[in-house]
mmCIF file of C-alpha atoms and ligand atoms in Angstrom:
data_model
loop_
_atom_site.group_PDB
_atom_site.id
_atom_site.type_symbol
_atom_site.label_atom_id
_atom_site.label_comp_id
_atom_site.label_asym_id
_atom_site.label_seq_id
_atom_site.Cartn_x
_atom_site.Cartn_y
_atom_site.Cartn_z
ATOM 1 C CA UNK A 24 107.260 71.515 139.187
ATOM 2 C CA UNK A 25 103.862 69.973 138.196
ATOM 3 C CA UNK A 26 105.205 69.071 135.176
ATOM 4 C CA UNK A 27 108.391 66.863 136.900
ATOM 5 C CA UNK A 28 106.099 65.756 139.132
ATOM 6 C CA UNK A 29 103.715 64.416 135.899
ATOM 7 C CA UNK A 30 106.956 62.918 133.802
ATOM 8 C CA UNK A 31 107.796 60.748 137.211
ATOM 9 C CA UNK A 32 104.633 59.715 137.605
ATOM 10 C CA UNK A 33 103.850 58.834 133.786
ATOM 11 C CA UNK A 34 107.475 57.084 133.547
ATOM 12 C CA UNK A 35 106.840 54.729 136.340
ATOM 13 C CA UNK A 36 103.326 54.225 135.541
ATOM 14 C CA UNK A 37 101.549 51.419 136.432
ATOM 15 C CA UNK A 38 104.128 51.138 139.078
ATOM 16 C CA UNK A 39 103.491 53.426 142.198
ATOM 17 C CA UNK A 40 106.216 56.728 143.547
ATOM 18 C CA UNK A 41 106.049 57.334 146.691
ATOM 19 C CA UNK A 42 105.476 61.122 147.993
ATOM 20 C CA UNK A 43 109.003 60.480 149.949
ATOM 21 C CA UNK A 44 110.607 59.437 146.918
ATOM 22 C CA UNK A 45 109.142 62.659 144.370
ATOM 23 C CA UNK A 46 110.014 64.817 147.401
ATOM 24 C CA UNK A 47 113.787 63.765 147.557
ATOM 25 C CA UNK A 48 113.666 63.991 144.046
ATOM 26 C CA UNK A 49 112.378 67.105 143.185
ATOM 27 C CA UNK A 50 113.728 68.945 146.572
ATOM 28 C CA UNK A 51 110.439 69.425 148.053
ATOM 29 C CA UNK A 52 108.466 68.573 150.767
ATOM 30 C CA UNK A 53 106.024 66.110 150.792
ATOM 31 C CA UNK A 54 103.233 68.265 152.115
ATOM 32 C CA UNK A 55 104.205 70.718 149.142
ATOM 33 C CA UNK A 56 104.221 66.980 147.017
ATOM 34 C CA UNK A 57 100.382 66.678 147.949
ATOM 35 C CA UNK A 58 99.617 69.723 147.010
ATOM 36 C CA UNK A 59 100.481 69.916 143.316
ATOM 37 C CA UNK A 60 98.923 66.377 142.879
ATOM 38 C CA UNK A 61 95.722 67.513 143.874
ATOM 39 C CA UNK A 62 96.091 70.506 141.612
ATOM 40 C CA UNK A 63 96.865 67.733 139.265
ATOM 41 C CA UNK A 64 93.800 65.761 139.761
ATOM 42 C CA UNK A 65 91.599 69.127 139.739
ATOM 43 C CA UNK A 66 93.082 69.222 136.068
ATOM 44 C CA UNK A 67 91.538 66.324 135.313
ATOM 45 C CA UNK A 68 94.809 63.661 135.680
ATOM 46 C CA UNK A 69 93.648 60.925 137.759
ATOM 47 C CA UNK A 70 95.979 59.549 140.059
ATOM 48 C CA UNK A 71 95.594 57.355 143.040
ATOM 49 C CA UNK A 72 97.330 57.336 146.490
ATOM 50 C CA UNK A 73 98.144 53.912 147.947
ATOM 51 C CA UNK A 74 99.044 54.138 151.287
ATOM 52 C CA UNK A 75 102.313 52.967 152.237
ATOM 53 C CA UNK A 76 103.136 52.775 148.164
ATOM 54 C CA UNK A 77 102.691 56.302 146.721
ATOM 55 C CA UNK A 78 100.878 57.938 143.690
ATOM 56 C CA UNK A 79 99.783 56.224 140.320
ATOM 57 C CA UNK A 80 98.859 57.738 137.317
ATOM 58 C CA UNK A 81 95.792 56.010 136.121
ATOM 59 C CA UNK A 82 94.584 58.603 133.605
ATOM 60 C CA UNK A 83 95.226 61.600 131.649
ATOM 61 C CA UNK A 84 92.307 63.971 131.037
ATOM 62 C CA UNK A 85 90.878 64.448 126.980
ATOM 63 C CA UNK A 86 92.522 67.770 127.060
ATOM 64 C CA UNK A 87 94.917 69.750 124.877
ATOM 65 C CA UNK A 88 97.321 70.055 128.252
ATOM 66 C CA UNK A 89 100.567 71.522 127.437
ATOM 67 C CA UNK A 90 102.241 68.292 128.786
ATOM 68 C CA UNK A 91 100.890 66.272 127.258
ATOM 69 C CA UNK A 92 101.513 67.945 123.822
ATOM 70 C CA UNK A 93 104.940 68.343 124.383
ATOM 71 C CA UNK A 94 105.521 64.425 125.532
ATOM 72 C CA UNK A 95 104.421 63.493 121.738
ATOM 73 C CA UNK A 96 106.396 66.320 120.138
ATOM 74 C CA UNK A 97 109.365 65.913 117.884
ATOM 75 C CA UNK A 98 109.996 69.485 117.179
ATOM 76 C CA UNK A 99 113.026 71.954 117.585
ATOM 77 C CA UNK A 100 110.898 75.269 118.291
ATOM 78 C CA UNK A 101 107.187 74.868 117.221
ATOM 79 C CA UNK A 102 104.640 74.233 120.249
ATOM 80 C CA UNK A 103 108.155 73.978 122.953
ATOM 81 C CA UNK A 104 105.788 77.692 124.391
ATOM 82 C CA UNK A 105 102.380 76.370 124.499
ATOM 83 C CA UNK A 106 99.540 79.321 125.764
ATOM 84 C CA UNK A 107 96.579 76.623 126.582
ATOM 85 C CA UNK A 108 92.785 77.891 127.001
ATOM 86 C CA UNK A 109 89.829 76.875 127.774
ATOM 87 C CA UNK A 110 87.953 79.265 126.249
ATOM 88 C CA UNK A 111 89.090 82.229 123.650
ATOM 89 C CA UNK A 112 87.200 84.434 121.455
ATOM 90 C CA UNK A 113 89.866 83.414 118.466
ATOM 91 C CA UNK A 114 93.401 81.877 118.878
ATOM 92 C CA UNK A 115 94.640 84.012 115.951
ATOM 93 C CA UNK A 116 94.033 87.343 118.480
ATOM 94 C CA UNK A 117 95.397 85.862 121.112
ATOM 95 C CA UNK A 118 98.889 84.778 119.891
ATOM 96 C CA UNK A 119 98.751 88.324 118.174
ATOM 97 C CA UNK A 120 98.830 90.151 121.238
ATOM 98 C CA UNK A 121 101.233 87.704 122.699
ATOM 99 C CA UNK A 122 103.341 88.186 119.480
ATOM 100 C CA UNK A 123 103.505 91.847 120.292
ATOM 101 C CA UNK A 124 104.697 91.483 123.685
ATOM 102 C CA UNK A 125 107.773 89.303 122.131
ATOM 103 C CA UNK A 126 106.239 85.917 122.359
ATOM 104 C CA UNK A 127 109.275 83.525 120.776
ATOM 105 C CA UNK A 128 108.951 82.230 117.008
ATOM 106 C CA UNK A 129 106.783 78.773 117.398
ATOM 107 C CA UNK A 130 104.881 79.963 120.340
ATOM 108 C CA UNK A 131 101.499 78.391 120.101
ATOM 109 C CA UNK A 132 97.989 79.251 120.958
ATOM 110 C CA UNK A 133 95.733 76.399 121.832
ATOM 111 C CA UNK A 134 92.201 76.700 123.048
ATOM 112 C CA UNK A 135 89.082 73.823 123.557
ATOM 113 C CA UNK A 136 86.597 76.283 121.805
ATOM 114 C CA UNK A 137 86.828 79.298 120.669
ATOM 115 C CA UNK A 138 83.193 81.610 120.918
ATOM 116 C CA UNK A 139 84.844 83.940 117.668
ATOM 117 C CA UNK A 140 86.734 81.790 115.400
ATOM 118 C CA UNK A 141 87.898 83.519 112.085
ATOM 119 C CA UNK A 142 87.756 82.488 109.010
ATOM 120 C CA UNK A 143 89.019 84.566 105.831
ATOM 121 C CA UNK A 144 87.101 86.740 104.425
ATOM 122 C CA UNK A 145 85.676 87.901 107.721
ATOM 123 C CA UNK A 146 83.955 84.555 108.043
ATOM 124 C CA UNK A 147 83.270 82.928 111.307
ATOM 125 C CA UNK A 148 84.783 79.499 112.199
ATOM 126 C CA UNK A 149 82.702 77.436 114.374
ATOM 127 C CA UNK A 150 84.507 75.645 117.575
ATOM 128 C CA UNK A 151 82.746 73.737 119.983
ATOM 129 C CA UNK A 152 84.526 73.055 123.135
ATOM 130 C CA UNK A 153 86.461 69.927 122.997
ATOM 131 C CA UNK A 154 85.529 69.004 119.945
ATOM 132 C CA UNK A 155 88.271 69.494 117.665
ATOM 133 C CA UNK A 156 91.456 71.121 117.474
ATOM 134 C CA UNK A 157 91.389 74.841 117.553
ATOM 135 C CA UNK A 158 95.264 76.378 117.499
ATOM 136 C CA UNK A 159 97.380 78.728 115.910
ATOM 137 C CA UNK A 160 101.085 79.194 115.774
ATOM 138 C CA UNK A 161 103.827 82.090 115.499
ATOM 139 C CA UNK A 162 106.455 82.422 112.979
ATOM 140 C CA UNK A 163 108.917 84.991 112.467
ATOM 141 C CA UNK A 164 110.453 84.049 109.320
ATOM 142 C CA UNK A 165 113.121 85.768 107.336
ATOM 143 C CA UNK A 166 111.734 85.190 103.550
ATOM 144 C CA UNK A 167 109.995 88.067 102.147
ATOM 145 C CA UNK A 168 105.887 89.303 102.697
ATOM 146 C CA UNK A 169 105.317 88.144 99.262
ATOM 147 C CA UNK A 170 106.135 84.585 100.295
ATOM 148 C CA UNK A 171 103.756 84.728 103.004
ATOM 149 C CA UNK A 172 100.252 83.351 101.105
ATOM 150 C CA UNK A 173 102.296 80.206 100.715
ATOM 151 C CA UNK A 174 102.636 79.407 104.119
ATOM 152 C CA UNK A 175 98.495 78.610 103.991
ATOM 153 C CA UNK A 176 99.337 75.810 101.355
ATOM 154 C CA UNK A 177 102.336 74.471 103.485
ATOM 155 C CA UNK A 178 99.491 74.549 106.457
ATOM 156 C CA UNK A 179 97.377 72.549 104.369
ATOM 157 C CA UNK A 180 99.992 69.643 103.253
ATOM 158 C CA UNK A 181 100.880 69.315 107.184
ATOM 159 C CA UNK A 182 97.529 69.265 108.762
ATOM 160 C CA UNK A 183 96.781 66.503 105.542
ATOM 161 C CA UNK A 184 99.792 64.330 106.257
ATOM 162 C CA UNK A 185 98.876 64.511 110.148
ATOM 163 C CA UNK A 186 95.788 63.124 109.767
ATOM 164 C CA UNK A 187 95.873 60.396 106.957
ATOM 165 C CA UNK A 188 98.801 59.137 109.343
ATOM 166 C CA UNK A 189 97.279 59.874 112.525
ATOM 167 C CA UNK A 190 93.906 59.116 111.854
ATOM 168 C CA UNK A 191 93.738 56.657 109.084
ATOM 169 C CA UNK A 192 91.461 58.572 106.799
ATOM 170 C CA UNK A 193 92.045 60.399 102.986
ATOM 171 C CA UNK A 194 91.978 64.077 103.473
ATOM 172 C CA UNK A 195 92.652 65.977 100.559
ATOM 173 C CA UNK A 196 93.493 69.758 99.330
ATOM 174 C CA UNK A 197 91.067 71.908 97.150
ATOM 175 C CA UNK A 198 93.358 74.852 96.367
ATOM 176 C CA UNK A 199 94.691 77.001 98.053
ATOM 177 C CA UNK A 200 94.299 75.641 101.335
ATOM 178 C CA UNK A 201 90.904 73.720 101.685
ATOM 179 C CA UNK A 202 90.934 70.486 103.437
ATOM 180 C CA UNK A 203 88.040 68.266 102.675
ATOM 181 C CA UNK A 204 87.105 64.815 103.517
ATOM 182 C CA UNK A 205 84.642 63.173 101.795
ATOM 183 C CA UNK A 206 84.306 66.185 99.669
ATOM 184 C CA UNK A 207 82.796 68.112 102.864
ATOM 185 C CA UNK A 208 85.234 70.782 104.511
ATOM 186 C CA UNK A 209 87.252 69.616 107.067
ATOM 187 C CA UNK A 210 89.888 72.332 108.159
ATOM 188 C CA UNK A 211 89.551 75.532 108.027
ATOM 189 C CA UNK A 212 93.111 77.669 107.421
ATOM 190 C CA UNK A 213 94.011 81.418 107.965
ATOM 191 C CA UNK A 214 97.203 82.750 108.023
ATOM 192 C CA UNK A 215 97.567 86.371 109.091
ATOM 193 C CA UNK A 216 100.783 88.703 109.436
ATOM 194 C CA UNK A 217 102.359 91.825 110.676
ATOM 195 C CA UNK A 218 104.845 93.131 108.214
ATOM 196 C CA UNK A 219 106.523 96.539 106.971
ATOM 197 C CA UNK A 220 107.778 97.235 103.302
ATOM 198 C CA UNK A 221 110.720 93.740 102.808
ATOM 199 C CA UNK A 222 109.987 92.392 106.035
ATOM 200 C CA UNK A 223 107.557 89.870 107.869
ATOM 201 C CA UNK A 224 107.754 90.668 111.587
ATOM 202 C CA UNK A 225 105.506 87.473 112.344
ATOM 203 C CA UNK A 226 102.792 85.414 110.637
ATOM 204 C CA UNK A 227 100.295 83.975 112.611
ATOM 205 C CA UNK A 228 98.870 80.542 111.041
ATOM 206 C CA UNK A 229 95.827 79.518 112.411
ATOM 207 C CA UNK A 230 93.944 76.307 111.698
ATOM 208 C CA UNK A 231 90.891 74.512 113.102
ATOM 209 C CA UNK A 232 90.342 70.982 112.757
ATOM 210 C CA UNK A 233 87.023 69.590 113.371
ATOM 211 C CA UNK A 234 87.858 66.461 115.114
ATOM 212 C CA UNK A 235 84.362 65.263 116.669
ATOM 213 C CA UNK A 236 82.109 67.403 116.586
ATOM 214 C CA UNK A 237 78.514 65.529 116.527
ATOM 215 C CA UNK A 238 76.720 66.685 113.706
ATOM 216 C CA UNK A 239 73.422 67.722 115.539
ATOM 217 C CA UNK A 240 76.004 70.387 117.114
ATOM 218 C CA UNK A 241 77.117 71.712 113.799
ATOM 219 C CA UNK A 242 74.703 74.812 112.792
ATOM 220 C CA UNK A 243 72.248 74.123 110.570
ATOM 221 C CA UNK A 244 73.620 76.072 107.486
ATOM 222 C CA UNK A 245 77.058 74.098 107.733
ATOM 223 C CA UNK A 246 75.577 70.925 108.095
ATOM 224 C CA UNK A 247 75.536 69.649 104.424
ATOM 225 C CA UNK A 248 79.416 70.942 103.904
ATOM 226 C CA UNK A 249 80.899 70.300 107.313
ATOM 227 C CA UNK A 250 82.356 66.707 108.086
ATOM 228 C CA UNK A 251 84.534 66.049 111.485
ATOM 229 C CA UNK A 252 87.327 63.133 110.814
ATOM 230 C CA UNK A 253 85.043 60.881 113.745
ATOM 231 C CA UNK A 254 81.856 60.666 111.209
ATOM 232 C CA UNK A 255 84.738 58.607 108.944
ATOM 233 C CA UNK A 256 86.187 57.274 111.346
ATOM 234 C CA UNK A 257 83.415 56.367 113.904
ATOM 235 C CA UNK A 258 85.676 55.752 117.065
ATOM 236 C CA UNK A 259 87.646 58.305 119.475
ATOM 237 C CA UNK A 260 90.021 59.967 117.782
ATOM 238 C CA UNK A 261 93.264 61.098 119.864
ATOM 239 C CA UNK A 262 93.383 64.885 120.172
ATOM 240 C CA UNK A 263 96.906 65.203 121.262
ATOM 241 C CA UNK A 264 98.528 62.917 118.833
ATOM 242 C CA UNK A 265 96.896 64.246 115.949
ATOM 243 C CA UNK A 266 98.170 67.888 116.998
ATOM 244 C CA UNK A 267 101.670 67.090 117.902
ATOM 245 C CA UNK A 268 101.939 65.333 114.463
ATOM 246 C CA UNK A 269 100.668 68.630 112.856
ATOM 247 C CA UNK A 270 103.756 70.770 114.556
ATOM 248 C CA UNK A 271 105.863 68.217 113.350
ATOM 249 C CA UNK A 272 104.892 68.432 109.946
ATOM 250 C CA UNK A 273 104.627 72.244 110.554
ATOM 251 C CA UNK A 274 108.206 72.502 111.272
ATOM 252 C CA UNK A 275 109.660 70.142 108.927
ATOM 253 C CA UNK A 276 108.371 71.389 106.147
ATOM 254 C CA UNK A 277 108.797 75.144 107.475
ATOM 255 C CA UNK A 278 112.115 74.550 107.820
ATOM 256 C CA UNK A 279 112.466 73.119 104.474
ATOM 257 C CA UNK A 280 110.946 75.820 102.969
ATOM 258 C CA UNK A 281 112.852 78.501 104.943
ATOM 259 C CA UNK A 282 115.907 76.973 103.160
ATOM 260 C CA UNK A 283 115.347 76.102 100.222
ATOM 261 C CA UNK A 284 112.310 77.731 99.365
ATOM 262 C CA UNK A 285 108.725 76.662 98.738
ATOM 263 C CA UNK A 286 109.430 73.488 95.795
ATOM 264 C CA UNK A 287 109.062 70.645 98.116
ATOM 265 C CA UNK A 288 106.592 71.683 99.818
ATOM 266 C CA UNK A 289 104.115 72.668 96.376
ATOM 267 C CA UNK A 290 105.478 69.155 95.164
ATOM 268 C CA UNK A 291 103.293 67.687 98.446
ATOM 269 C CA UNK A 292 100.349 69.778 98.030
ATOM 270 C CA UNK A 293 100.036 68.831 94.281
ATOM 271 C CA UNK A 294 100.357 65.012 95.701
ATOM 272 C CA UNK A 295 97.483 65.698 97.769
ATOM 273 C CA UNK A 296 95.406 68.326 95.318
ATOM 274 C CA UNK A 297 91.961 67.251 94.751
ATOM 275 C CA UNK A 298 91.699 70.555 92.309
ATOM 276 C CA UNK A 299 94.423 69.522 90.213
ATOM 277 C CA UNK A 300 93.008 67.543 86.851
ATOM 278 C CA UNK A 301 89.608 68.876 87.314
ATOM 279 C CA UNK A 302 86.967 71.365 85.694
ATOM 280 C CA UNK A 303 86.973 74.115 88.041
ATOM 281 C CA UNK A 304 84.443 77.382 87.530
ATOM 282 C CA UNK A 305 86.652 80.760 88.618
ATOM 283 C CA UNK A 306 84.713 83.502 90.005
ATOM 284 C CA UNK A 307 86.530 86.734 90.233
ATOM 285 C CA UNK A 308 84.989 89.756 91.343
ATOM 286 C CA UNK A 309 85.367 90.899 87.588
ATOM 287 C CA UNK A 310 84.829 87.728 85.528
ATOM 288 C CA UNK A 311 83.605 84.357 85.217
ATOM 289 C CA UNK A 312 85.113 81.162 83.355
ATOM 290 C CA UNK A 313 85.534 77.700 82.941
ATOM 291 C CA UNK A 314 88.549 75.836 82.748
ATOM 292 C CA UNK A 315 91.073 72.814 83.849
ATOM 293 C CA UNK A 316 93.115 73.762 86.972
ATOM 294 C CA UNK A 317 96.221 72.455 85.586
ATOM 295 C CA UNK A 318 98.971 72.984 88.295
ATOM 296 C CA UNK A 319 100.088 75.801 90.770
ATOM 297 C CA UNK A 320 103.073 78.039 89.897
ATOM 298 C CA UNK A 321 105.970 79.157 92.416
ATOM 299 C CA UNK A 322 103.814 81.251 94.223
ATOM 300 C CA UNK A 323 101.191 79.075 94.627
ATOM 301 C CA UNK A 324 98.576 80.748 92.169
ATOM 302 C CA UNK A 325 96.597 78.605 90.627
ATOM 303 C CA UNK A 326 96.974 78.182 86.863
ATOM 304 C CA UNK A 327 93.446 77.046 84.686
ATOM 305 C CA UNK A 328 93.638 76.432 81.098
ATOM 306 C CA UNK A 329 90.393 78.343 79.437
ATOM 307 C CA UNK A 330 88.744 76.074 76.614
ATOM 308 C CA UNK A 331 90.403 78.128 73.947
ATOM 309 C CA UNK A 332 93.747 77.056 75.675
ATOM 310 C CA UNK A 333 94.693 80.529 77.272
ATOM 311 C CA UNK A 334 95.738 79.704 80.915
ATOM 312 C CA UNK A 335 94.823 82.162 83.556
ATOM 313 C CA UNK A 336 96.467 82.590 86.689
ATOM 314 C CA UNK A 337 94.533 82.598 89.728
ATOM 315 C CA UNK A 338 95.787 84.213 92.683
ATOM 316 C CA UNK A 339 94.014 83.188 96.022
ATOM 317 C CA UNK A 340 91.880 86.048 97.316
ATOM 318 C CA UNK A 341 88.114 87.240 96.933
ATOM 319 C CA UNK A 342 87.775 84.168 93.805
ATOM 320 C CA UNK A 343 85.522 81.080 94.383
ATOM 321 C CA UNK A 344 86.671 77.951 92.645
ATOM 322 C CA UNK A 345 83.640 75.816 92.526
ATOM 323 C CA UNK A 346 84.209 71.821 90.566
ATOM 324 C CA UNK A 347 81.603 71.956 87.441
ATOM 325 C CA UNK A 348 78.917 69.912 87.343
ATOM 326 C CA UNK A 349 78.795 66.232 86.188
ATOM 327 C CA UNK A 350 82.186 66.919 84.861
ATOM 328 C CA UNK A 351 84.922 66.329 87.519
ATOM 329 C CA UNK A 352 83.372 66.388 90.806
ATOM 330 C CA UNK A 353 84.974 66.649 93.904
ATOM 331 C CA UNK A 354 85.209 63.387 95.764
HETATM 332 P P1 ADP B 9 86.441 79.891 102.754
HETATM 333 O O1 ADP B 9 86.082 78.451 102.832
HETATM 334 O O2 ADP B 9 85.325 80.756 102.384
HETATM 335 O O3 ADP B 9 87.705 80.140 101.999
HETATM 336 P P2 ADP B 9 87.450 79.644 105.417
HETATM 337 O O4 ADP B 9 88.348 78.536 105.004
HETATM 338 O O5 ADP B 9 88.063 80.701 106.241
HETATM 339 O O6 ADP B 9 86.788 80.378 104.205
HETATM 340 O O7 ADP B 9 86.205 79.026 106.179
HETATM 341 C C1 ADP B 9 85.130 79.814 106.629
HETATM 342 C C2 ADP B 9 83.832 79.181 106.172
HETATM 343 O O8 ADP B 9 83.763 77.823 106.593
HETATM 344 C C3 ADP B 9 82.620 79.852 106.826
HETATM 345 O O9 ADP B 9 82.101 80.825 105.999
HETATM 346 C C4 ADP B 9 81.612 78.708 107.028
HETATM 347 O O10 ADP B 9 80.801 78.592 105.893
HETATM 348 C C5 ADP B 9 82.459 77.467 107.065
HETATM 349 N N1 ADP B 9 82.632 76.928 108.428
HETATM 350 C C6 ADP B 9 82.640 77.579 109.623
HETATM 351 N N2 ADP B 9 82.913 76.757 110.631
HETATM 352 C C7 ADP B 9 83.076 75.522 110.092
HETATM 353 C C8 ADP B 9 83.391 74.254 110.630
HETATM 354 N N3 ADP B 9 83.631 74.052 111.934
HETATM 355 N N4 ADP B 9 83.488 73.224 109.752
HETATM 356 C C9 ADP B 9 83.299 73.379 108.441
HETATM 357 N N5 ADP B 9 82.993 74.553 107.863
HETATM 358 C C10 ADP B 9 82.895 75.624 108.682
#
C-alpha cells in the first residue's frame, strides 16, 4: 500500500494529493492514509501536509529503497523481488539462505553496508554504510556448472557499461573480472553456486561497488589500490540509477547469453579488457612466467603467449596476473 501511496505521490509531484483523494483511491481511510505517510517520512521520504491541499513529495531519502529501484528499472525478472538491509554480515549469505527457501530467479539482496563482505579467496570486502553499492543477485539458469565462472566476466562487462554510462567515468576490466579505475580496484566480483553433477540449482553473483567512500574511511592497507567512482568524479553520484542500470545490463546480457551462449558477451569484455595487449606476469601455485595476454577463449580462460611463442591457458583460480614493470602498465 505504501508503495501506491509513494507512485501517487511521486506522479503528481510538485502538485499536492489530498488524503481524501489517496483514500478514495486506494480504498482506505484517511486515518489509515496518515498513517503509512508517516511511516513514509520515518523512512526518510519527506513529504509535506498542506492543509486544505494534501501531501507533497519533496524528497526521497539517499537510500537503496526497493521503490525507488524498481521506478528506474527496465528489467523482466532481475531486482522485480528486492530483500533491502540496512545492515548484513554479507549479501552473498543472505540471498543463499533465501535461495534455499525458494526465493524466485532474479531475487536480489541489497544492503547499505555489509560488517562481512566476501571476497574470493576467503578475502574480506570492505562496505561502509551508504557508501557504495553492496548487492547480490539470484540466478537459476539452465546452462551447465561448467559455464558458471563466466557469469563473473558477464558481471564485470555490466557493472562497466553501468557506470561509464551512468557515471561518466572509464572503468575498465583486468581479467577475469577486476574492475579498476584509474588503475586502482574499483569493484569487487564473486559469484558463488549450488549445483549437483549437470546441473546449477542457483548462482549467486555478488558485486560491491565502491561508490563514495571517503578515502580517510578506506583501511589503511587498501588505501593505495582502492579508488571509489566520487574521487573521479568529485560530485554526488546517484546510487539508485547506477544500480538499476547494472540489473539492466545484468539481464540483457544474461539473457543473451542464456540463448545463445557466452560470444557476445566475451566480445564486450575484450572491448573493455585492460589485460588484453599487455605483458602480464602469471603466478600459479606451480609456476611462474612472463608473457602477452593475448585474448580469452570460450570459457573465458585467459590465453598468454610465453616469449618462446607457446601460449598457456590460464584458468581463473588461485593465479595472480600482475602487468610487468615499465613494460605495459596498467592505466
Ligand atoms: P582478488 O582481487 O584477490 O581477486 P576480490 O576481487 O574478491 O579478490 O577482492 C578482495 C580483495 O580486494 C581483498 O583482499 C582486499 O585486498 C581488496 N578490497 C577489499 N575491500 C575493498 C574495497 N572496498 N575496495 C577495493 N579493494 C578492496
Amino acid at each position: 500500500m505504501r508503495n501506491e501511496i509513494l507512485k501517487i505521490l511521486r506522479d503528481k509531484a510538485p502538485e499536492p494529493v489530498s488524503g481524501e483523494e489517496l483514500a478514495r483511491t486506494l480504498g482506505i481511510t484517511r486515518t489509515a492514509i496518515w498513517k503509512h505517510i508517516q511511516v513514509l517520512k520515518e523512512e526518510g521520504y519527506g513529504i509535506e501536509a498542506f492543509t486544505k491541499k494534501g501531501y507533497v513529495l519533496t524528497s526521497v531519502p539517499d537510500k537503496l529503497l526497493p521503490p525507488e529501484i524498481g521506478e528506474k528499472l527496465h528489467t523482466r525478472f532481475l531486482g522485480r523481488h528486492i530483500c533491502y538491509e540496512e545492515s548484513v554480515v554479507s549479501s552473498n549469505e543472505v540471498l543463499k539462505k533465501l535461495a534455499e527457501q525458494g526465493a524466485a530467479d532474479g531475487t536480489v539482496c541489497v544492503a547499505e553496508e555489509q560488517t562481512g563482505g566476501k571476497g574470493r579467496l576467503r578475502r574480506g570486502w570492505f562496505s561502509p554504510k551508504g557508501k557504495g553499492l553492496w548487492f547480490s543477485v539470484l540466478l537459476k539458469p539452465s546452462f551447465l556448472p561448467q559455464e558458471a565462472p563466466k557469469m563473473t566476466l558477464l558481471a564485470a562487462v555490466a557493472v562497466v557499461q553501468a557506470i561509464r554510462e551512468v557515471c561518466g567515468v572509464e572503468a575498465q576490466i583486468k581479467w577475469p573480472n577486476d574492475v579498476l579505475l584509474e588503475g586502482k580496484k574499483l569493484v569487487g566480483i564473486l559469484t558463488e553456486m549450488s549445483a549437483e553433477f549437470g546441473h546449477i540449482n542457483y548462482l549467486v553473483c555478488g558485486t560491491g561497488i565502491n561508490v563514495c567512500v571517503p578515502k580517510e574511511m578506506v583501511p589503511e592497507d587498501l588505501r593505495a589500490s582502492a579508488i571509489s567512482i566520487a574521487d573521479v568524479t568529485g560530485g554526488k553520484v546517484d546510487r539508485v540509477a547506477l544500480l538499476a542500470r547494472v540489473l539492466d545490463y545484468m539481464e540483457l546480457y544474461y539473457q543473451e547469453a542464456c540463448q545463445n551462449g557466452f560470444g557476445a558477451v566475451f566480445d564486450q569484455w575484450r572491448k573493455y579488457s585492460i589485460t588484453l595487449g599487455k605483458q602480464v606476469k602469471v603466478i600459479a601455485p606451480d609456476k611462474t612466467y612472463v608473457g602477452t595476454a593475448v585474448d580469452i577463449d570460450s570459457m573465458g580462460a585467459l590465453q598468454v603467449r610465453k616469449e618462446d611463442g607457446t601460449v598457456e591457458t590460464v584458468l581463473a583460480g588461485d593465479v595472480s596476473i600482475r602487468p610487468v614493470r615499465g613494460k605495459g602498465k596498467y592505466a
